[in-house]
Amino acid sequence: MNFDDLKNAWKREGGSEVNLGEINLSLKKSNNAIDKVRSNMRKDFYALILMALMSLAGMIYVNLKLDFHPVILFTLNTFYFLTSVLVIYFFVKFFRFYKRSYHLNYDSRDNLIWFYYELRYFIDFYHTSCFVFFVMGLACGLSIGVMSANLEMVTGKQDPIGKLLSSGLASNLIYFGSQAIIIIGGVFLFRWVIEMMYGRYLKQIKHTLDLLKPEE
């Protein structure tokens, strides 16, 4: 990214050499931060593709090899379809931001401003998507658990989940509590990963923009 125009404008506004040196260093760090974000997005994209393929293979295996009640299979397939729609939407937003970051037709400062706000929106969207995916996973698990608990009444046999849920209050607390812990732990884990991959670079770009803010 070329910041020569921005530095020349700063000189014309009467910025000191000390400030100019600090700004120049911050601009270089922001340039590196943008490259790091793009690199992490490429890694993230391939990791998400791998996870999507693994989940597809898992669903094919479940449908072809495991002997589940048709109602449970229908529920699993429904949740998988809905989640897949959200994943495709996320991929589209993800890919559009990545491609547009290489085709910026603005001056240097506007490039930085555009990238900052797009990255901030992307991070918020990423957090929301992770939360929605985990909540849908919890809803799927709870739905299957409730149906499994009632299989004995419908089919006269009881699967392991249904046996657990019909064993008393303690067993129910263990099942639902473990689901909640997985969701909460997963959300915090993904928030930390997103912060390491994108959030810290967003702060660096924000620091540069603060330095470039015109004095009133």
CSV table of C-alpha atoms in Angstrom, one decimal:
chain,number,residue,atom,x,y,z
A,1,MET,CA,0.0,0.0,0.0
A,2,ASN,CA,1.4,3.4,-1.0
A,3,PHE,CA,1.2,6.1,1.7
A,4,ASP,CA,3.4,8.8,0.0
A,5,ASP,CA,0.4,11.0,-0.7
A,6,LEU,CA,-0.7,10.8,2.9
A,7,LYS,CA,2.8,11.7,4.2
A,8,ASN,CA,3.0,14.6,1.8
A,9,ALA,CA,-0.3,15.9,3.0
A,10,TRP,CA,0.9,15.7,6.6
A,11,LYS,CA,4.0,17.8,5.7
A,12,ARG,CA,1.8,20.4,4.0
A,13,GLU,CA,-0.3,20.6,7.2
A,14,GLY,CA,2.8,21.5,9.2
A,15,GLY,CA,3.4,18.2,11.0
A,16,SER,CA,6.7,18.0,12.9
A,17,GLU,CA,9.5,15.6,11.9
A,18,VAL,CA,9.0,13.7,15.2
A,19,ASN,CA,5.4,13.2,14.5
A,20,LEU,CA,6.1,12.4,10.9
A,21,GLY,CA,8.5,9.7,12.0
A,22,GLU,CA,6.0,8.2,14.4
A,23,ILE,CA,3.3,8.3,11.7
A,24,ASN,CA,5.6,6.7,9.2
A,25,LEU,CA,6.4,3.8,11.6
A,26,SER,CA,2.7,3.4,12.4
A,27,LEU,CA,1.8,3.4,8.7
A,28,LYS,CA,4.3,0.6,8.0
A,29,LYS,CA,2.8,-1.4,10.9
A,30,SER,CA,-0.6,-0.9,9.5
A,31,ASN,CA,0.5,-2.0,6.1
A,32,ASN,CA,2.0,-5.2,7.7
A,33,ALA,CA,-1.2,-5.6,9.7
A,34,ILE,CA,-3.3,-5.6,6.5
A,35,ASP,CA,-1.1,-8.2,5.0
A,36,LYS,CA,-1.4,-10.3,8.1
A,37,VAL,CA,-5.2,-10.1,8.0
A,38,ARG,CA,-5.2,-11.2,4.4
A,39,SER,CA,-2.9,-14.1,5.2
A,40,ASN,CA,-5.0,-15.2,8.1
A,41,MET,CA,-8.1,-14.9,6.0
A,42,ARG,CA,-6.6,-17.3,3.5
A,43,LYS,CA,-5.7,-19.8,6.3
A,44,ASP,CA,-9.1,-19.3,7.8
A,45,PHE,CA,-10.9,-19.9,4.5
A,46,TYR,CA,-9.1,-23.2,3.9
A,47,ALA,CA,-9.7,-24.3,7.5
A,48,LEU,CA,-13.4,-23.6,7.1
A,49,ILE,CA,-13.6,-25.5,3.8
A,50,LEU,CA,-11.9,-28.5,5.5
A,51,MET,CA,-14.4,-28.3,8.4
A,52,ALA,CA,-17.3,-28.1,6.0
A,53,LEU,CA,-16.1,-31.2,4.0
A,54,MET,CA,-15.6,-33.1,7.3
A,55,SER,CA,-19.1,-32.3,8.5
A,56,LEU,CA,-20.6,-33.3,5.1
A,57,ALA,CA,-18.7,-36.6,5.3
A,58,GLY,CA,-20.0,-37.1,8.9
A,59,MET,CA,-23.6,-36.5,7.8
A,60,ILE,CA,-23.3,-39.0,4.9
A,61,TYR,CA,-21.8,-41.6,7.3
A,62,VAL,CA,-24.6,-41.0,9.8
A,63,ASN,CA,-27.3,-41.4,7.2
A,64,LEU,CA,-25.8,-44.5,5.5
A,65,LYS,CA,-24.2,-46.4,8.3
A,66,LEU,CA,-25.9,-45.6,11.6
A,67,ASP,CA,-29.2,-46.9,12.7
A,68,PHE,CA,-31.1,-43.9,14.0
A,69,HIS,CA,-34.8,-43.4,14.3
A,70,PRO,CA,-36.2,-41.6,11.1
A,71,VAL,CA,-37.4,-38.7,13.2
A,72,ILE,CA,-33.9,-38.2,14.7
A,73,LEU,CA,-32.4,-38.4,11.2
A,74,PHE,CA,-34.9,-35.9,9.9
A,75,THR,CA,-34.0,-33.5,12.7
A,76,LEU,CA,-30.3,-33.9,12.1
A,77,ASN,CA,-30.6,-33.3,8.4
A,78,THR,CA,-32.9,-30.3,8.9
A,79,PHE,CA,-30.4,-28.6,11.3
A,80,TYR,CA,-27.5,-29.5,9.0
A,81,PHE,CA,-29.3,-27.9,6.0
A,82,LEU,CA,-30.1,-24.7,7.9
A,83,THR,CA,-26.6,-24.5,9.2
A,84,SER,CA,-25.2,-25.1,5.7
A,85,VAL,CA,-27.3,-22.1,4.4
A,86,LEU,CA,-25.8,-19.9,7.1
A,87,VAL,CA,-22.3,-21.2,6.3
A,88,ILE,CA,-22.7,-20.4,2.6
A,89,TYR,CA,-23.9,-16.9,3.4
A,90,PHE,CA,-20.9,-16.5,5.7
A,91,PHE,CA,-18.5,-17.7,3.0
A,92,VAL,CA,-19.9,-15.2,0.5
A,93,LYS,CA,-19.4,-12.3,2.9
A,94,PHE,CA,-16.0,-13.6,3.8
A,95,PHE,CA,-14.9,-14.0,0.2
A,96,ARG,CA,-16.3,-10.6,-0.9
A,97,PHE,CA,-14.4,-8.7,1.8
A,98,TYR,CA,-11.2,-10.6,1.0
A,99,LYS,CA,-11.4,-9.9,-2.8
A,100,ARG,CA,-12.4,-6.2,-2.4
A,101,SER,CA,-9.4,-5.6,-0.1
A,102,TYR,CA,-7.2,-6.1,-3.2
A,103,HIS,CA,-9.2,-3.7,-5.4
A,104,LEU,CA,-9.2,-0.4,-3.5
A,105,ASN,CA,-9.7,2.7,-5.8
A,106,TYR,CA,-9.3,5.4,-3.2
A,107,ASP,CA,-6.5,7.5,-1.9
A,108,SER,CA,-4.2,6.1,0.8
A,109,ARG,CA,-6.0,7.4,3.8
A,110,ASP,CA,-9.4,6.4,2.5
A,111,ASN,CA,-8.0,2.9,1.9
A,112,LEU,CA,-7.0,2.7,5.5
A,113,ILE,CA,-10.4,4.0,6.7
A,114,TRP,CA,-12.3,1.6,4.4
A,115,PHE,CA,-10.3,-1.4,5.5
A,116,TYR,CA,-10.7,-0.5,9.2
A,117,TYR,CA,-14.5,-0.3,9.1
A,118,GLU,CA,-14.8,-3.3,6.8
A,119,LEU,CA,-12.6,-5.3,9.1
A,120,ARG,CA,-14.5,-4.2,12.2
A,121,TYR,CA,-17.8,-5.2,10.6
A,122,PHE,CA,-16.2,-8.5,9.5
A,123,ILE,CA,-15.1,-9.3,13.1
A,124,ASP,CA,-18.5,-8.5,14.5
A,125,PHE,CA,-20.1,-10.6,11.8
A,126,TYR,CA,-17.7,-13.5,12.6
A,127,HIS,CA,-18.6,-13.3,16.3
A,128,THR,CA,-22.3,-13.3,15.6
A,129,SER,CA,-22.0,-16.2,13.2
A,130,CYS,CA,-20.0,-18.3,15.7
A,131,PHE,CA,-22.6,-17.6,18.3
A,132,VAL,CA,-25.5,-18.6,16.0
A,133,PHE,CA,-23.7,-21.8,14.9
A,134,PHE,CA,-23.2,-22.8,18.5
A,135,VAL,CA,-26.7,-22.0,19.5
A,136,MET,CA,-28.1,-24.0,16.6
A,137,GLY,CA,-25.8,-26.9,17.7
A,138,LEU,CA,-27.2,-26.7,21.2
A,139,ALA,CA,-30.8,-26.6,19.8
A,140,CYS,CA,-30.1,-29.6,17.7
A,141,GLY,CA,-28.6,-31.5,20.7
A,142,LEU,CA,-31.5,-30.6,22.9
A,143,SER,CA,-34.1,-31.6,20.3
A,144,ILE,CA,-32.4,-35.0,19.7
A,145,GLY,CA,-32.1,-35.5,23.5
A,146,VAL,CA,-35.8,-34.8,24.1
A,147,MET,CA,-36.9,-37.1,21.2
A,148,SER,CA,-34.5,-39.8,22.4
A,149,ALA,CA,-36.0,-39.6,25.8
A,150,ASN,CA,-39.4,-40.3,24.3
A,151,LEU,CA,-38.4,-43.2,22.0
A,152,GLU,CA,-39.2,-45.7,24.7
A,153,MET,CA,-42.8,-44.6,24.6
A,154,VAL,CA,-43.0,-44.8,20.8
A,155,THR,CA,-40.9,-47.8,19.9
A,156,GLY,CA,-40.6,-49.7,23.1
A,157,LYS,CA,-36.8,-49.5,23.2
A,158,GLN,CA,-34.5,-46.9,24.7
A,159,ASP,CA,-31.3,-45.6,23.2
A,160,PRO,CA,-28.3,-44.4,25.4
A,161,ILE,CA,-29.4,-40.7,25.4
A,162,GLY,CA,-32.9,-41.5,26.2
A,163,LYS,CA,-31.8,-43.8,29.0
A,164,LEU,CA,-29.6,-41.0,30.4
A,165,LEU,CA,-32.4,-38.4,30.3
A,166,SER,CA,-35.0,-40.7,31.9
A,167,SER,CA,-32.7,-41.6,34.8
A,168,GLY,CA,-33.6,-38.6,37.0
A,169,LEU,CA,-32.9,-35.0,37.6
A,170,ALA,CA,-29.2,-35.4,38.1
A,171,SER,CA,-28.8,-37.1,34.7
A,172,ASN,CA,-30.8,-34.3,33.0
A,173,LEU,CA,-28.6,-31.7,34.7
A,174,ILE,CA,-25.5,-33.5,33.5
A,175,TYR,CA,-26.8,-33.7,29.9
A,176,PHE,CA,-28.1,-30.2,29.5
A,177,GLY,CA,-25.2,-28.7,31.6
A,178,SER,CA,-22.6,-30.4,29.4
A,179,GLN,CA,-24.4,-29.0,26.3
A,180,ALA,CA,-24.3,-25.5,27.8
A,181,ILE,CA,-20.6,-25.8,28.9
A,182,ILE,CA,-19.7,-26.8,25.3
A,183,ILE,CA,-21.5,-23.9,23.8
A,184,ILE,CA,-20.1,-21.3,26.2
A,185,GLY,CA,-16.6,-22.7,26.1
A,186,GLY,CA,-16.7,-22.8,22.3
A,187,VAL,CA,-17.9,-19.2,22.0
A,188,PHE,CA,-15.2,-17.9,24.2
A,189,LEU,CA,-12.6,-20.0,22.4
A,190,PHE,CA,-13.6,-18.7,19.0
A,191,ARG,CA,-13.7,-15.1,20.3
A,192,TRP,CA,-10.1,-15.5,21.5
A,193,VAL,CA,-9.1,-17.0,18.1
A,194,ILE,CA,-10.8,-14.2,16.2
A,195,GLU,CA,-9.1,-11.6,18.5
A,196,MET,CA,-5.6,-13.2,17.8
A,197,MET,CA,-6.2,-13.5,14.0
A,198,TYR,CA,-8.0,-10.2,13.4
A,199,GLY,CA,-8.7,-8.1,16.5
A,200,ARG,CA,-5.2,-7.1,17.4
A,201,TYR,CA,-4.5,-5.9,13.8
A,202,LEU,CA,-7.7,-3.9,13.9
A,203,LYS,CA,-6.3,-2.1,17.0
A,204,GLN,CA,-3.1,-1.3,15.1
A,205,ILE,CA,-5.0,0.2,12.2
A,206,LYS,CA,-7.1,2.2,14.6
A,207,HIS,CA,-4.0,3.6,16.3
A,208,THR,CA,-2.7,4.8,12.9
A,209,LEU,CA,-6.0,6.4,12.0
A,210,ASP,CA,-5.9,8.2,15.4
A,211,LEU,CA,-2.5,9.6,14.5
A,212,LEU,CA,-3.7,10.8,11.2
A,213,LYS,CA,-6.8,12.5,12.6
A,214,PRO,CA,-6.6,16.2,11.7
A,215,GLU,CA,-6.1,18.5,14.7
A,216,GLU,CA,-9.0,20.8,15.4
